């Protein structure tokens, strides 16, 4: 039998030929029975149960708003193309199983349609779609067509050769505009049915970057500073020791702004104390090169901070979005183990420190992961698409990679490193900085509440 469904939808089963139950001609793609919804996920030991951090008198209203927002999220991200299709064994029907893509509101021949059947006095096939119309053109004598120009097309002939010639001329025309959706086409002969996907997609214009001839046209260095001008100046001096002309972008939300001068430096002032992620967003938004290198304002470039080596890996593996290095020998990285869970409770997330996956082809000391340390090279457009949630002001790093899970391909390498400046008492703002740097309980509670709603999580574990 054919079974096709997607999570949370109904399921329809089409009988196999052995049942000898022909499909009625008014058969549709409408599901007929429920598929059991996904069950609850299992929180790892030591997880934080997030609903315990929602005020009890607000929980019911928050949960209701979250459920509504989840349905809107699914409407945006799940399409008919997510439905599972299982093919009949020994089917006489030939049809495209992958790769048939049409532009919205355009006409496209359906490739590969054919019937392979034993001798009969007559051959009759039926095609059904829901988001387009079916037509044929320039048909030979000896084939009867019904329903051309609608969502249903019936073709019949006493000659299999003539019928297959007609099937090769079936045209699908999308009748809806959508940038990325799909249709499911039903192809039937006697008691056989095949269902195949038609992707309806608006082609995207490429956004290409002219890399130029040197590292200065490849990469922009970006950082965020707050009450740490002495450290920032040491960082800039170390950068200029190795990269005299590379562009540096600084997002600054200090209370008493200090102008940083020098060539190839752009400093953007913000209202005071806007926070870590707001500053990252500002800095990243101003990058015009293909890549950006993120560094903290108290890092220190050394002879081992070879940006070119990171670019080499990114260019060799173009699917990569983020590539982390090491900070003073610390190659911090982590994996994110996520189960979606059921709709009312939410998902389970485990951030596993030093969790990694397979090595990169040709780079055995570089591994795929889900998150890396604060020293990383990234594709500018990929970072801009995910963005940094400005609600997170002081408790934030892993959260960017959580938001990018499933859309950012992340890796870590140990052959490029940067140092961390030694802590000194030379900063007159060190006390005030520490009061902002060390989060209070309210910040932690806010982050947990944000994970509950925004990421639809039941629990989270940091391991």
GROMACS .gro file of C-alpha atoms in nm:
model
  463
    1UNK     CA    1   0.000   0.000   0.000
    2UNK     CA    2   0.097   0.365  -0.032
    3UNK     CA    3   0.114   0.563   0.287
    4UNK     CA    4   0.182   0.933   0.288
    5UNK     CA    5   0.162   1.174   0.575
    6UNK     CA    6   0.341   1.436   0.774
    7UNK     CA    7   0.351   1.478   1.151
    8UNK     CA    8   0.025   1.601   1.292
    9UNK     CA    9  -0.171   1.535   0.972
   10UNK     CA   10  -0.417   1.268   0.872
   11UNK     CA   11  -0.299   0.960   0.686
   12UNK     CA   12  -0.448   0.786   0.384
   13UNK     CA   13  -0.369   0.431   0.281
   14UNK     CA   14  -0.418   0.314  -0.078
   15UNK     CA   15  -0.491  -0.060  -0.121
   16UNK     CA   16  -0.235  -0.273  -0.301
   17UNK     CA   17  -0.322  -0.473  -0.615
   18UNK     CA   18  -0.349  -0.794  -0.412
   19UNK     CA   19  -0.668  -0.659  -0.255
   20UNK     CA   20  -0.828  -0.632  -0.603
   21UNK     CA   21  -1.020  -0.321  -0.500
   22UNK     CA   22  -1.006  -0.065  -0.783
   23UNK     CA   23  -0.980   0.297  -0.677
   24UNK     CA   24  -1.295   0.501  -0.753
   25UNK     CA   25  -1.242   0.777  -1.008
   26UNK     CA   26  -1.351   1.039  -0.756
   27UNK     CA   27  -1.068   0.938  -0.523
   28UNK     CA   28  -0.878   1.236  -0.383
   29UNK     CA   29  -0.564   1.300  -0.183
   30UNK     CA   30  -0.762   1.378   0.132
   31UNK     CA   31  -0.631   1.183   0.433
   32UNK     CA   32  -0.874   0.945   0.600
   33UNK     CA   33  -0.721   0.846   0.934
   34UNK     CA   34  -0.509   1.011   1.200
   35UNK     CA   35  -0.142   0.933   1.242
   36UNK     CA   36  -0.053   0.923   1.613
   37UNK     CA   37   0.110   1.254   1.708
   38UNK     CA   38   0.471   1.250   1.828
   39UNK     CA   39   0.504   1.156   2.192
   40UNK     CA   40   0.666   1.359   2.467
   41UNK     CA   41   1.044   1.387   2.468
   42UNK     CA   42   1.258   1.266   2.757
   43UNK     CA   43   1.444   1.527   2.958
   44UNK     CA   44   1.803   1.419   3.034
   45UNK     CA   45   1.892   1.387   3.401
   46UNK     CA   46   1.981   1.722   3.553
   47UNK     CA   47   1.764   1.921   3.312
   48UNK     CA   48   1.592   2.244   3.408
   49UNK     CA   49   1.212   2.215   3.372
   50UNK     CA   50   1.127   2.547   3.213
   51UNK     CA   51   0.760   2.568   3.307
   52UNK     CA   52   0.872   2.585   3.672
   53UNK     CA   53   1.025   2.923   3.587
   54UNK     CA   54   0.701   3.070   3.452
   55UNK     CA   55   0.496   3.249   3.722
   56UNK     CA   56   0.207   3.020   3.811
   57UNK     CA   57  -0.055   3.291   3.769
   58UNK     CA   58   0.072   3.355   3.412
   59UNK     CA   59   0.144   3.002   3.295
   60UNK     CA   60  -0.194   2.924   3.135
   61UNK     CA   61  -0.199   3.244   2.928
   62UNK     CA   62   0.167   3.208   2.828
   63UNK     CA   63   0.115   2.845   2.722
   64UNK     CA   64  -0.187   2.944   2.513
   65UNK     CA   65   0.007   3.219   2.335
   66UNK     CA   66   0.296   2.980   2.278
   67UNK     CA   67   0.067   2.717   2.122
   68UNK     CA   68  -0.079   2.975   1.882
   69UNK     CA   69   0.267   3.096   1.783
   70UNK     CA   70   0.382   2.737   1.723
   71UNK     CA   71   0.099   2.680   1.475
   72UNK     CA   72   0.199   2.992   1.285
   73UNK     CA   73   0.560   2.874   1.284
   74UNK     CA   74   0.453   2.539   1.138
   75UNK     CA   75   0.245   2.711   0.872
   76UNK     CA   76   0.559   2.895   0.763
   77UNK     CA   77   0.804   2.605   0.777
   78UNK     CA   78   0.611   2.283   0.695
   79UNK     CA   79   0.467   2.210   0.351
   80UNK     CA   80   0.311   1.920   0.170
   81UNK     CA   81   0.665   1.833   0.058
   82UNK     CA   82   0.733   1.715   0.415
   83UNK     CA   83   0.483   1.433   0.374
   84UNK     CA   84   0.624   1.080   0.373
   85UNK     CA   85   0.562   0.888   0.049
   86UNK     CA   86   0.603   0.509   0.032
   87UNK     CA   87   0.597   0.351  -0.315
   88UNK     CA   88   0.406   0.040  -0.416
   89UNK     CA   89   0.610  -0.273  -0.491
   90UNK     CA   90   0.618  -0.381  -0.857
   91UNK     CA   91   0.411  -0.086  -0.974
   92UNK     CA   92   0.360  -0.049  -1.352
   93UNK     CA   93   0.364   0.331  -1.311
   94UNK     CA   94   0.672   0.537  -1.396
   95UNK     CA   95   0.694   0.891  -1.255
   96UNK     CA   96   0.943   1.143  -1.115
   97UNK     CA   97   1.028   1.077  -0.750
   98UNK     CA   98   1.258   1.372  -0.682
   99UNK     CA   99   1.373   1.694  -0.841
  100UNK     CA  100   1.061   1.803  -1.032
  101UNK     CA  101   1.055   2.175  -0.954
  102UNK     CA  102   0.841   2.441  -1.120
  103UNK     CA  103   0.834   2.815  -1.087
  104UNK     CA  104   0.507   2.960  -0.954
  105UNK     CA  105   0.246   3.047  -1.220
  106UNK     CA  106   0.447   2.884  -1.500
  107UNK     CA  107   0.394   2.589  -1.735
  108UNK     CA  108   0.629   2.288  -1.718
  109UNK     CA  109   0.613   1.940  -1.878
  110UNK     CA  110   0.606   1.658  -1.623
  111UNK     CA  111   0.914   1.444  -1.695
  112UNK     CA  112   0.921   1.066  -1.689
  113UNK     CA  113   0.550   0.975  -1.691
  114UNK     CA  114   0.490   0.633  -1.845
  115UNK     CA  115   0.292   0.312  -1.803
  116UNK     CA  116   0.451  -0.034  -1.820
  117UNK     CA  117   0.167  -0.285  -1.834
  118UNK     CA  118   0.094  -0.619  -1.995
  119UNK     CA  119  -0.130  -0.654  -2.300
  120UNK     CA  120  -0.482  -0.518  -2.256
  121UNK     CA  121  -0.760  -0.411  -2.485
  122UNK     CA  122  -0.750  -0.063  -2.337
  123UNK     CA  123  -0.526   0.140  -2.108
  124UNK     CA  124  -0.668   0.416  -1.890
  125UNK     CA  125  -0.477   0.643  -1.651
  126UNK     CA  126  -0.585   0.924  -1.421
  127UNK     CA  127  -0.381   1.220  -1.296
  128UNK     CA  128  -0.487   1.449  -1.010
  129UNK     CA  129  -0.325   1.765  -0.866
  130UNK     CA  130  -0.448   2.035  -0.629
  131UNK     CA  131  -0.236   2.350  -0.677
  132UNK     CA  132  -0.221   2.360  -1.054
  133UNK     CA  133  -0.388   2.242  -1.376
  134UNK     CA  134  -0.300   1.964  -1.620
  135UNK     CA  135  -0.299   1.999  -1.998
  136UNK     CA  136  -0.163   1.815  -2.303
  137UNK     CA  137  -0.060   1.926  -2.647
  138UNK     CA  138   0.005   1.785  -2.996
  139UNK     CA  139  -0.146   1.445  -2.923
  140UNK     CA  140  -0.149   1.170  -3.185
  141UNK     CA  141  -0.459   0.995  -3.308
  142UNK     CA  142  -0.585   0.712  -3.091
  143UNK     CA  143  -0.587   0.869  -2.745
  144UNK     CA  144  -0.893   1.000  -2.564
  145UNK     CA  145  -0.847   1.283  -2.313
  146UNK     CA  146  -1.095   1.409  -2.054
  147UNK     CA  147  -1.059   1.699  -1.814
  148UNK     CA  148  -0.772   1.888  -1.974
  149UNK     CA  149  -0.727   2.234  -1.827
  150UNK     CA  150  -0.832   2.136  -1.474
  151UNK     CA  151  -0.690   1.958  -1.174
  152UNK     CA  152  -0.794   1.617  -1.311
  153UNK     CA  153  -0.683   1.452  -1.635
  154UNK     CA  154  -0.799   1.115  -1.775
  155UNK     CA  155  -0.620   0.957  -2.070
  156UNK     CA  156  -0.724   0.638  -2.248
  157UNK     CA  157  -0.596   0.446  -2.550
  158UNK     CA  158  -0.597   0.095  -2.694
  159UNK     CA  159  -0.225   0.140  -2.771
  160UNK     CA  160   0.030   0.150  -2.491
  161UNK     CA  161   0.279   0.319  -2.723
  162UNK     CA  162   0.034   0.597  -2.808
  163UNK     CA  163  -0.065   0.639  -2.444
  164UNK     CA  164   0.297   0.673  -2.334
  165UNK     CA  165   0.357   0.926  -2.609
  166UNK     CA  166   0.064   1.126  -2.472
  167UNK     CA  167   0.191   1.095  -2.113
  168UNK     CA  168   0.523   1.241  -2.225
  169UNK     CA  169   0.331   1.555  -2.329
  170UNK     CA  170   0.142   1.616  -2.003
  171UNK     CA  171   0.202   1.970  -1.875
  172UNK     CA  172   0.163   2.102  -1.522
  173UNK     CA  173   0.083   2.471  -1.470
  174UNK     CA  174   0.108   2.616  -1.120
  175UNK     CA  175  -0.196   2.831  -1.040
  176UNK     CA  176  -0.082   2.980  -0.707
  177UNK     CA  177   0.199   3.214  -0.619
  178UNK     CA  178   0.419   3.106  -0.332
  179UNK     CA  179   0.794   3.139  -0.287
  180UNK     CA  180   0.832   2.777  -0.171
  181UNK     CA  181   0.549   2.526  -0.147
  182UNK     CA  182   0.450   2.207  -0.321
  183UNK     CA  183   0.180   1.990  -0.474
  184UNK     CA  184   0.122   1.616  -0.456
  185UNK     CA  185   0.026   1.458  -0.789
  186UNK     CA  186  -0.171   1.133  -0.794
  187UNK     CA  187  -0.108   0.899  -1.090
  188UNK     CA  188  -0.349   0.603  -1.114
  189UNK     CA  189  -0.392   0.296  -1.334
  190UNK     CA  190  -0.654   0.037  -1.242
  191UNK     CA  191  -0.591  -0.041  -0.874
  192UNK     CA  192  -0.239   0.106  -0.872
  193UNK     CA  193  -0.169   0.457  -0.747
  194UNK     CA  194   0.153   0.653  -0.722
  195UNK     CA  195   0.190   0.989  -0.552
  196UNK     CA  196   0.483   1.212  -0.640
  197UNK     CA  197   0.587   1.561  -0.521
  198UNK     CA  198   0.597   1.874  -0.732
  199UNK     CA  199   0.807   2.151  -0.578
  200UNK     CA  200   0.677   2.501  -0.649
  201UNK     CA  201   0.960   2.741  -0.585
  202UNK     CA  202   1.053   3.094  -0.677
  203UNK     CA  203   1.421   3.091  -0.785
  204UNK     CA  204   1.644   3.313  -0.575
  205UNK     CA  205   1.886   3.565  -0.717
  206UNK     CA  206   2.242   3.472  -0.624
  207UNK     CA  207   2.417   3.708  -0.383
  208UNK     CA  208   2.785   3.675  -0.467
  209UNK     CA  209   3.091   3.836  -0.311
  210UNK     CA  210   3.390   3.954  -0.509
  211UNK     CA  211   3.668   3.818  -0.290
  212UNK     CA  212   3.935   4.044  -0.433
  213UNK     CA  213   4.299   3.950  -0.407
  214UNK     CA  214   4.398   3.966  -0.040
  215UNK     CA  215   4.270   3.895   0.310
  216UNK     CA  216   4.157   4.256   0.355
  217UNK     CA  217   3.890   4.209   0.087
  218UNK     CA  218   3.790   3.868   0.226
  219UNK     CA  219   3.735   3.936   0.596
  220UNK     CA  220   3.618   4.208   0.834
  221UNK     CA  221   3.698   4.179   1.205
  222UNK     CA  222   3.401   4.258   1.432
  223UNK     CA  223   3.386   4.310   1.807
  224UNK     CA  224   3.165   4.457   2.078
  225UNK     CA  225   3.307   4.670   2.359
  226UNK     CA  226   3.169   4.798   2.689
  227UNK     CA  227   3.373   4.984   2.951
  228UNK     CA  228   3.696   4.816   2.839
  229UNK     CA  229   3.885   5.071   2.632
  230UNK     CA  230   4.229   4.969   2.762
  231UNK     CA  231   4.168   4.610   2.652
  232UNK     CA  232   4.019   4.722   2.321
  233UNK     CA  233   4.328   4.928   2.241
  234UNK     CA  234   4.554   4.631   2.316
  235UNK     CA  235   4.342   4.415   2.084
  236UNK     CA  236   4.361   4.671   1.803
  237UNK     CA  237   4.737   4.705   1.844
  238UNK     CA  238   4.779   4.330   1.820
  239UNK     CA  239   4.561   4.315   1.507
  240UNK     CA  240   4.773   4.581   1.340
  241UNK     CA  241   5.089   4.386   1.419
  242UNK     CA  242   4.972   4.117   1.175
  243UNK     CA  243   4.700   4.277   0.959
  244UNK     CA  244   4.776   4.644   0.901
  245UNK     CA  245   4.492   4.716   0.657
  246UNK     CA  246   4.210   4.483   0.756
  247UNK     CA  247   3.878   4.652   0.841
  248UNK     CA  248   3.771   4.644   1.208
  249UNK     CA  249   3.415   4.723   1.317
  250UNK     CA  250   3.345   4.813   1.680
  251UNK     CA  251   3.000   4.828   1.838
  252UNK     CA  252   3.026   5.038   2.155
  253UNK     CA  253   2.761   5.083   2.427
  254UNK     CA  254   2.987   5.232   2.696
  255UNK     CA  255   2.851   5.501   2.928
  256UNK     CA  256   3.117   5.759   2.841
  257UNK     CA  257   3.206   5.690   2.476
  258UNK     CA  258   3.569   5.732   2.375
  259UNK     CA  259   3.653   5.784   2.011
  260UNK     CA  260   3.891   5.520   1.875
  261UNK     CA  261   4.101   5.659   1.594
  262UNK     CA  262   4.299   5.487   1.323
  263UNK     CA  263   4.274   5.377   0.963
  264UNK     CA  264   4.033   5.100   0.868
  265UNK     CA  265   3.843   5.128   1.197
  266UNK     CA  266   3.470   5.195   1.213
  267UNK     CA  267   3.323   5.259   1.557
  268UNK     CA  268   2.946   5.264   1.606
  269UNK     CA  269   2.807   5.411   1.927
  270UNK     CA  270   2.493   5.275   2.087
  271UNK     CA  271   2.280   5.388   2.380
  272UNK     CA  272   2.454   5.274   2.701
  273UNK     CA  273   2.439   4.915   2.823
  274UNK     CA  274   2.231   4.772   2.538
  275UNK     CA  275   2.395   4.437   2.581
  276UNK     CA  276   2.602   4.169   2.420
  277UNK     CA  277   2.367   4.054   2.142
  278UNK     CA  278   2.241   4.400   2.045
  279UNK     CA  279   2.604   4.500   1.991
  280UNK     CA  280   2.674   4.192   1.785
  281UNK     CA  281   2.377   4.269   1.562
  282UNK     CA  282   2.498   4.623   1.505
  283UNK     CA  283   2.855   4.519   1.423
  284UNK     CA  284   2.751   4.234   1.193
  285UNK     CA  285   2.498   4.453   1.010
  286UNK     CA  286   2.780   4.678   0.888
  287UNK     CA  287   3.004   4.405   0.744
  288UNK     CA  288   3.026   4.409   0.364
  289UNK     CA  289   3.287   4.136   0.308
  290UNK     CA  290   3.204   3.770   0.246
  291UNK     CA  291   3.339   3.669   0.587
  292UNK     CA  292   3.355   3.821   0.931
  293UNK     CA  293   3.587   3.725   1.213
  294UNK     CA  294   3.431   3.762   1.556
  295UNK     CA  295   3.662   3.840   1.849
  296UNK     CA  296   3.607   3.962   2.205
  297UNK     CA  297   3.748   4.304   2.296
  298UNK     CA  298   4.002   4.150   2.538
  299UNK     CA  299   4.153   3.901   2.293
  300UNK     CA  300   4.510   3.924   2.163
  301UNK     CA  301   4.632   3.837   1.813
  302UNK     CA  302   4.951   3.628   1.796
  303UNK     CA  303   5.159   3.465   1.526
  304UNK     CA  304   4.913   3.171   1.544
  305UNK     CA  305   4.612   3.388   1.460
  306UNK     CA  306   4.618   3.305   1.091
  307UNK     CA  307   4.286   3.422   0.946
  308UNK     CA  308   4.393   3.293   0.605
  309UNK     CA  309   4.389   2.935   0.733
  310UNK     CA  310   4.028   2.970   0.844
  311UNK     CA  311   3.932   3.121   0.508
  312UNK     CA  312   4.104   2.830   0.334
  313UNK     CA  313   3.881   2.580   0.515
  314UNK     CA  314   3.564   2.781   0.452
  315UNK     CA  315   3.643   2.811   0.081
  316UNK     CA  316   3.722   2.439   0.057
  317UNK     CA  317   3.396   2.342   0.230
  318UNK     CA  318   3.144   2.597   0.096
  319UNK     CA  319   2.854   2.445   0.293
  320UNK     CA  320   3.011   2.570   0.618
  321UNK     CA  321   2.863   2.878   0.782
  322UNK     CA  322   3.071   2.912   1.101
  323UNK     CA  323   3.425   2.791   1.177
  324UNK     CA  324   3.566   2.827   1.528
  325UNK     CA  325   3.926   2.829   1.641
  326UNK     CA  326   4.086   2.808   1.985
  327UNK     CA  327   4.129   3.072   2.257
  328UNK     CA  328   4.454   3.031   2.448
  329UNK     CA  329   4.448   2.656   2.381
  330UNK     CA  330   4.079   2.618   2.469
  331UNK     CA  331   3.896   2.463   2.176
  332UNK     CA  332   3.551   2.502   2.328
  333UNK     CA  333   3.268   2.357   2.121
  334UNK     CA  334   2.942   2.178   2.188
  335UNK     CA  335   2.664   1.975   2.031
  336UNK     CA  336   2.292   2.041   2.069
  337UNK     CA  337   2.081   1.728   2.112
  338UNK     CA  338   1.721   1.823   2.044
  339UNK     CA  339   1.394   1.629   2.049
  340UNK     CA  340   1.083   1.814   1.932
  341UNK     CA  341   0.847   1.650   2.179
  342UNK     CA  342   0.471   1.687   2.166
  343UNK     CA  343   0.297   2.015   2.101
  344UNK     CA  344   0.163   2.102   2.444
  345UNK     CA  345   0.476   2.024   2.648
  346UNK     CA  346   0.748   2.126   2.402
  347UNK     CA  347   1.092   1.991   2.318
  348UNK     CA  348   1.397   1.875   2.511
  349UNK     CA  349   1.741   2.029   2.453
  350UNK     CA  350   2.078   1.912   2.582
  351UNK     CA  351   2.382   2.134   2.524
  352UNK     CA  352   2.666   1.885   2.547
  353UNK     CA  353   3.008   2.044   2.601
  354UNK     CA  354   3.282   1.903   2.376
  355UNK     CA  355   3.020   1.722   2.172
  356UNK     CA  356   3.122   1.691   1.808
  357UNK     CA  357   3.050   1.497   1.491
  358UNK     CA  358   3.261   1.377   1.197
  359UNK     CA  359   3.576   1.548   1.070
  360UNK     CA  360   3.576   1.772   0.764
  361UNK     CA  361   3.695   1.613   0.437
  362UNK     CA  362   4.062   1.694   0.391
  363UNK     CA  363   4.090   1.852   0.738
  364UNK     CA  364   4.116   1.569   0.994
  365UNK     CA  365   4.167   1.811   1.287
  366UNK     CA  366   3.847   2.002   1.208
  367UNK     CA  367   3.513   1.861   1.324
  368UNK     CA  368   3.151   1.949   1.277
  369UNK     CA  369   2.974   2.069   1.591
  370UNK     CA  370   2.669   2.283   1.675
  371UNK     CA  371   2.841   2.568   1.857
  372UNK     CA  372   3.190   2.707   1.907
  373UNK     CA  373   3.391   2.955   2.113
  374UNK     CA  374   3.372   3.336   2.072
  375UNK     CA  375   3.655   3.330   1.818
  376UNK     CA  376   3.509   3.226   1.485
  377UNK     CA  377   3.506   3.303   1.113
  378UNK     CA  378   3.159   3.309   0.960
  379UNK     CA  379   2.978   3.375   0.636
  380UNK     CA  380   2.836   3.721   0.683
  381UNK     CA  381   2.502   3.653   0.514
  382UNK     CA  382   2.445   3.336   0.718
  383UNK     CA  383   2.503   3.519   1.047
  384UNK     CA  384   2.278   3.805   0.940
  385UNK     CA  385   1.996   3.562   0.856
  386UNK     CA  386   1.997   3.406   1.204
  387UNK     CA  387   2.078   3.721   1.399
  388UNK     CA  388   2.140   3.771   1.771
  389UNK     CA  389   1.837   3.810   1.994
  390UNK     CA  390   1.875   4.158   2.152
  391UNK     CA  391   1.654   4.052   2.443
  392UNK     CA  392   1.958   3.865   2.572
  393UNK     CA  393   2.184   4.132   2.717
  394UNK     CA  394   2.426   3.955   2.950
  395UNK     CA  395   2.353   3.581   2.951
  396UNK     CA  396   2.417   3.492   2.589
  397UNK     CA  397   2.642   3.288   2.365
  398UNK     CA  398   2.506   2.937   2.315
  399UNK     CA  399   2.166   3.094   2.247
  400UNK     CA  400   2.279   3.219   1.905
  401UNK     CA  401   2.373   2.868   1.802
  402UNK     CA  402   2.045   2.735   1.944
  403UNK     CA  403   1.856   2.977   1.722
  404UNK     CA  404   2.072   2.865   1.429
  405UNK     CA  405   2.032   2.490   1.488
  406UNK     CA  406   1.933   2.330   1.159
  407UNK     CA  407   2.025   2.635   0.951
  408UNK     CA  408   2.392   2.693   1.039
  409UNK     CA  409   2.656   2.433   0.956
  410UNK     CA  410   2.922   2.480   1.224
  411UNK     CA  411   3.272   2.336   1.263
  412UNK     CA  412   3.574   2.378   1.489
  413UNK     CA  413   3.947   2.361   1.411
  414UNK     CA  414   4.250   2.360   1.641
  415UNK     CA  415   4.514   2.495   1.402
  416UNK     CA  416   4.423   2.866   1.437
  417UNK     CA  417   4.431   3.030   1.779
  418UNK     CA  418   4.405   3.363   1.955
  419UNK     CA  419   4.519   3.462   2.305
  420UNK     CA  420   4.329   3.617   2.593
  421UNK     CA  421   4.473   3.929   2.756
  422UNK     CA  422   4.585   3.882   3.118
  423UNK     CA  423   4.353   4.039   3.373
  424UNK     CA  424   4.491   4.362   3.522
  425UNK     CA  425   4.362   4.637   3.747
  426UNK     CA  426   4.438   4.914   3.500
  427UNK     CA  427   4.076   4.967   3.401
  428UNK     CA  428   3.908   5.240   3.608
  429UNK     CA  429   3.567   5.095   3.508
  430UNK     CA  430   3.649   4.742   3.616
  431UNK     CA  431   3.408   4.749   3.910
  432UNK     CA  432   3.120   4.887   3.709
  433UNK     CA  433   3.198   4.642   3.428
  434UNK     CA  434   3.187   4.349   3.670
  435UNK     CA  435   2.842   4.453   3.791
  436UNK     CA  436   2.713   4.417   3.434
  437UNK     CA  437   2.928   4.119   3.336
  438UNK     CA  438   2.810   3.893   3.616
  439UNK     CA  439   2.442   3.821   3.561
  440UNK     CA  440   2.194   3.828   3.843
  441UNK     CA  441   1.921   3.577   3.906
  442UNK     CA  442   1.671   3.789   3.712
  443UNK     CA  443   1.877   3.755   3.396
  444UNK     CA  444   1.895   3.377   3.430
  445UNK     CA  445   1.522   3.351   3.498
  446UNK     CA  446   1.445   3.567   3.196
  447UNK     CA  447   1.658   3.348   2.970
  448UNK     CA  448   1.482   3.030   3.088
  449UNK     CA  449   1.142   3.190   3.032
  450UNK     CA  450   1.254   3.295   2.685
  451UNK     CA  451   1.358   2.938   2.600
  452UNK     CA  452   1.018   2.812   2.716
  453UNK     CA  453   0.825   3.039   2.480
  454UNK     CA  454   1.057   3.131   2.195
  455UNK     CA  455   1.220   2.790   2.145
  456UNK     CA  456   0.912   2.591   2.254
  457UNK     CA  457   1.116   2.391   2.504
  458UNK     CA  458   1.000   2.179   2.795
  459UNK     CA  459   1.345   2.143   2.944
  460UNK     CA  460   1.708   2.229   2.887
  461UNK     CA  461   2.033   2.082   3.020
  462UNK     CA  462   2.379   2.234   3.009
  463UNK     CA  463   2.636   1.957   3.030
   0.00000   0.00000   0.00000
